[in-house]
């Protein structure tokens, strides 16, 4: 199984890749859409860890950390994010740094917000060729032979650009993002463009009394031949207890629970396939945490998930 996983990884060096996407989008807002930079009105830190297929050899792990802030004199938001995507336990690692600016335009007495954004990124892909060794590469007399030769580069760096847009009216949000619209070269075995990823979402927050908030969200992602559609219902009970459940791509369900304080949140969840073809296939875990600083009058209020 490990050999098959690495084989697919090797093939991926020659084709166009797919971005990792977090299921718990409310705990990685700037990753969902860069126009969320500064959306909580002051300062926010969010982190998310995705551990995919942990019981299988060559699992995938993605780490994401972002800090964003609203700059009142500019009426805009800045965000700085770092992410690491680890494929097959260090075989292929992608490190990425994102710098985002989002301009907030307020209309209709601040009920309507139009927020375009621009994101500049630097990424580096690193391949550990020592972990791509198979039995048929070892000869009795000469020992290990490297079939990749000089055709395979061990690292590749480049600059990337993305742009986003969010329209927010009261508790309603709709947004779209064009990730990698410059399609930089990420190839380790000859030129290979990073394909454009289009991402759209729509959500609404239903405030039920002072203690309950319901937030249905629909998201659609498209990158080359890969597509992802997800529907989740997020809920906040008694101002502190977070619960979420959803369905993705007609075969995957997820559930998350968490605690929300005036200054921080912690949450965890599990995603699993409902039509597994293999008894050994494993689910995916996500663990998230955030720290938020807001104006004093906003701290104890039930705010939209997108503004936390």
XYZ file of C-alpha atoms in Angstrom:
308
model
C 0.000 0.000 0.000
C 2.857 2.343 0.786
C 4.407 1.697 -2.603
C 1.102 2.489 -4.319
C 0.755 5.735 -2.360
C 4.250 6.869 -3.305
C 3.684 5.794 -6.903
C 0.674 8.085 -7.157
C 2.764 10.809 -5.571
C 5.421 10.286 -8.215
C 2.843 10.507 -10.962
C 1.551 13.720 -9.455
C 4.937 15.316 -10.106
C 4.126 15.177 -13.790
C 0.517 16.385 -13.674
C -1.247 19.444 -12.327
C -1.859 19.352 -8.578
C -4.832 19.973 -6.339
C -4.941 22.329 -3.356
C -5.800 21.003 0.103
C -9.163 22.353 1.321
C -10.263 22.554 4.967
C -13.706 21.202 5.790
C -14.048 23.470 8.829
C -14.053 26.687 6.806
C -15.231 28.885 9.686
C -11.937 28.231 11.483
C -9.828 29.131 8.429
C -11.690 32.122 7.002
C -8.824 33.755 5.112
C -8.104 30.394 3.480
C -11.761 30.209 2.429
C -11.665 33.710 0.921
C -8.876 36.323 1.348
C -11.516 39.069 1.580
C -12.190 37.898 5.148
C -8.998 39.709 6.210
C -10.099 42.101 8.967
C -13.691 40.840 9.081
C -13.849 40.673 12.895
C -13.120 44.418 13.195
C -9.837 44.188 15.093
C -7.279 41.345 15.415
C -7.712 37.587 14.942
C -5.487 34.514 14.873
C -6.732 31.210 13.412
C -5.035 27.842 13.091
C -6.228 24.598 11.557
C -4.635 21.165 11.258
C -5.999 18.582 8.827
C -4.888 14.962 9.191
C -6.160 12.893 6.288
C -6.358 9.069 6.205
C -4.243 8.675 9.330
C -4.412 4.856 9.474
C -3.072 4.471 5.925
C 0.658 4.544 5.035
C 1.734 7.798 3.414
C -0.968 9.955 4.984
C -1.494 13.649 4.224
C -1.251 16.440 6.798
C -1.887 20.146 6.286
C -1.150 22.923 8.789
C -2.518 26.459 8.465
C -1.932 29.565 10.587
C -3.161 33.089 9.853
C -3.207 36.471 11.572
C -5.474 39.211 10.246
C -6.318 42.704 11.430
C -8.637 45.546 10.505
C -6.916 48.922 10.006
C -9.563 51.546 10.719
C -7.878 54.602 9.081
C -7.567 52.612 5.815
C -10.919 50.859 6.249
C -9.090 47.748 5.122
C -7.793 44.458 6.409
C -4.370 42.804 6.287
C -3.609 39.106 6.722
C -0.423 37.079 6.989
C -0.687 33.295 6.703
C 1.673 30.325 6.692
C 0.719 26.829 5.597
C 2.527 23.498 5.194
C 1.190 20.575 3.193
C 2.973 17.320 3.998
C 2.324 14.441 1.606
C 3.405 10.872 2.413
C 5.152 11.751 5.683
C 7.708 14.213 4.371
C 8.090 12.867 0.847
C 6.635 15.998 -0.749
C 6.269 19.189 1.306
C 4.800 22.503 0.180
C 5.512 25.563 2.339
C 3.527 28.705 1.579
C 3.383 32.291 2.882
C 0.424 34.525 1.963
C 0.150 38.296 2.342
C -3.356 39.704 1.813
C -4.969 43.133 1.636
C -8.757 43.513 1.615
C -10.452 46.880 1.045
C -13.788 47.300 2.872
C -16.415 49.498 1.197
C -19.394 50.300 3.437
C -22.741 51.291 1.911
C -26.354 51.750 3.069
C -25.377 52.870 6.576
C -22.885 50.005 6.916
C -25.538 47.353 6.203
C -23.922 46.498 2.858
C -20.212 45.706 2.554
C -18.316 45.030 -0.657
C -14.823 43.674 -0.005
C -12.368 42.979 -2.852
C -8.955 41.566 -1.959
C -5.563 40.737 -3.440
C -3.249 38.034 -2.140
C 0.454 37.661 -2.934
C 2.081 34.347 -2.065
C 5.493 32.703 -2.080
C 5.628 28.907 -2.075
C 8.313 26.243 -2.079
C 7.858 22.557 -2.956
C 10.486 20.166 -1.590
C 10.881 16.511 -2.546
C 12.789 13.972 -0.459
C 14.095 11.604 -3.131
C 15.504 9.242 -0.484
C 11.908 8.267 0.388
C 11.137 7.322 -3.199
C 13.097 4.066 -3.200
C 11.546 0.804 -4.404
C 12.890 -2.738 -4.320
C 13.371 -2.904 -8.081
C 15.815 0.030 -7.862
C 18.358 -2.052 -5.917
C 20.769 -4.224 -7.893
C 22.823 -7.015 -6.251
C 26.182 -5.646 -7.519
C 25.718 -1.877 -7.830
C 23.274 -1.340 -5.001
C 20.745 1.493 -5.246
C 20.129 2.961 -8.705
C 18.342 6.254 -9.218
C 15.948 6.026 -12.183
C 14.908 9.653 -11.800
C 18.357 10.999 -12.639
C 18.637 14.724 -13.274
C 15.073 14.928 -14.620
C 13.643 15.334 -11.135
C 14.228 18.600 -9.230
C 14.339 18.386 -5.451
C 12.819 21.836 -4.798
C 10.939 24.562 -6.629
C 9.980 28.087 -5.506
C 7.727 30.634 -7.146
C 5.418 33.622 -6.609
C 1.649 33.268 -6.790
C -1.307 35.683 -6.930
C -4.961 35.270 -5.938
C -7.939 37.606 -5.619
C -11.226 37.470 -3.757
C -14.535 39.282 -3.401
C -17.181 39.199 -0.658
C -20.578 40.890 -0.591
C -22.118 41.093 2.871
C -25.613 42.452 3.615
C -26.620 42.224 7.275
C -26.255 38.484 8.053
C -25.982 37.331 4.423
C -22.609 36.549 2.792
C -21.653 35.578 -0.730
C -18.112 35.381 -2.032
C -15.877 34.135 -4.794
C -12.119 33.683 -5.142
C -9.738 33.059 -8.030
C -6.742 31.278 -6.505
C -3.514 31.070 -8.574
C -4.861 33.220 -11.415
C -1.281 33.689 -12.660
C -0.773 29.891 -12.723
C 2.895 29.793 -11.640
C 5.215 26.907 -12.502
C 5.358 24.293 -9.719
C 6.784 21.375 -11.706
C 9.531 19.185 -10.272
C 9.859 17.100 -13.426
C 9.660 19.685 -16.178
C 7.361 22.738 -16.365
C 3.920 22.296 -14.803
C 1.531 25.179 -14.128
C -0.378 25.356 -10.867
C -3.992 25.302 -12.125
C -6.472 28.041 -11.322
C -8.836 27.151 -8.464
C -12.183 28.906 -8.393
C -13.994 28.947 -5.066
C -17.469 30.277 -4.219
C -19.590 30.206 -1.075
C -22.913 31.494 0.230
C -24.046 31.623 3.862
C -26.593 33.201 6.182
C -26.693 33.627 9.951
C -30.050 33.154 11.686
C -29.997 34.833 15.111
C -32.541 33.050 17.317
C -32.883 34.970 20.543
C -29.779 35.939 22.469
C -28.210 32.488 22.775
C -28.645 30.603 19.479
C -27.088 31.210 16.079
C -27.617 28.976 13.026
C -25.394 29.295 9.971
C -26.039 27.198 6.831
C -23.186 27.422 4.297
C -22.819 26.111 0.766
C -19.391 26.010 -0.911
C -18.218 24.965 -4.358
C -14.596 24.480 -5.488
C -13.283 23.742 -8.980
C -9.656 23.089 -9.925
C -8.957 21.554 -13.311
C -10.858 18.225 -13.300
C -11.344 18.229 -9.503
C -14.522 19.632 -7.958
C -15.805 19.888 -4.406
C -19.299 20.829 -3.236
C -20.027 21.049 0.469
C -23.053 21.938 2.566
C -22.710 22.496 6.314
C -24.951 23.723 9.083
C -23.027 25.459 11.859
C -24.716 26.230 15.175
C -23.866 28.162 18.319
C -25.808 27.320 21.485
C -25.797 29.235 24.788
C -23.236 31.646 23.266
C -20.440 29.113 23.752
C -21.146 25.597 22.412
C -20.367 25.121 18.699
C -21.763 22.206 16.700
C -21.480 21.590 12.966
C -22.443 18.834 10.573
C -22.411 18.546 6.807
C -22.144 16.572 3.600
C -19.574 16.789 0.809
C -19.374 15.403 -2.703
C -22.317 13.027 -2.202
C -20.227 10.539 -0.228
C -18.577 12.225 2.757
C -20.082 13.396 6.041
C -18.485 15.510 8.748
C -19.198 16.547 12.326
C -17.462 19.154 14.516
C -17.838 20.284 18.119
C -16.158 23.172 19.880
C -16.166 25.820 22.587
C -16.362 29.532 21.925
C -15.169 32.032 24.516
C -15.191 35.814 24.318
C -11.513 35.682 23.323
C -10.848 32.239 21.830
C -12.340 29.124 20.258
C -11.235 25.491 20.154
C -12.864 22.807 18.022
C -12.299 19.390 16.549
C -14.047 17.179 14.068
C -14.073 14.078 11.952
C -14.875 13.476 8.287
C -15.708 10.020 6.932
C -16.942 8.366 3.759
C -20.417 6.827 3.790
C -19.664 4.375 0.965
C -16.207 3.031 1.728
C -14.975 0.430 -0.721
C -12.075 -0.591 1.510
C -12.353 -1.620 5.188
C -8.914 -0.078 5.777
C -9.802 3.382 4.480
C -9.613 5.934 7.259
C -11.388 9.164 8.007
C -9.948 12.652 8.315
C -9.457 14.681 11.494
C -9.352 18.453 11.824
C -8.320 20.368 14.941
C -8.707 24.159 15.063
C -8.125 27.032 17.472
C -8.458 30.790 17.265
C -7.726 33.876 19.319
C -9.719 37.046 18.740
C -9.476 40.591 20.086
C -12.527 42.758 19.466
C -14.042 45.978 20.698
C -15.305 45.741 24.278
C -18.960 46.217 23.315
C -18.756 43.341 20.802
C -17.154 40.710 23.017
C -20.277 39.309 24.665
C -22.580 39.660 21.664
C -23.622 36.745 19.453
C -21.841 37.695 16.226
C -21.928 36.055 12.795
C -19.549 33.131 12.354
C -17.829 35.119 9.578
C -17.202 38.074 11.913
C -15.780 36.125 14.851
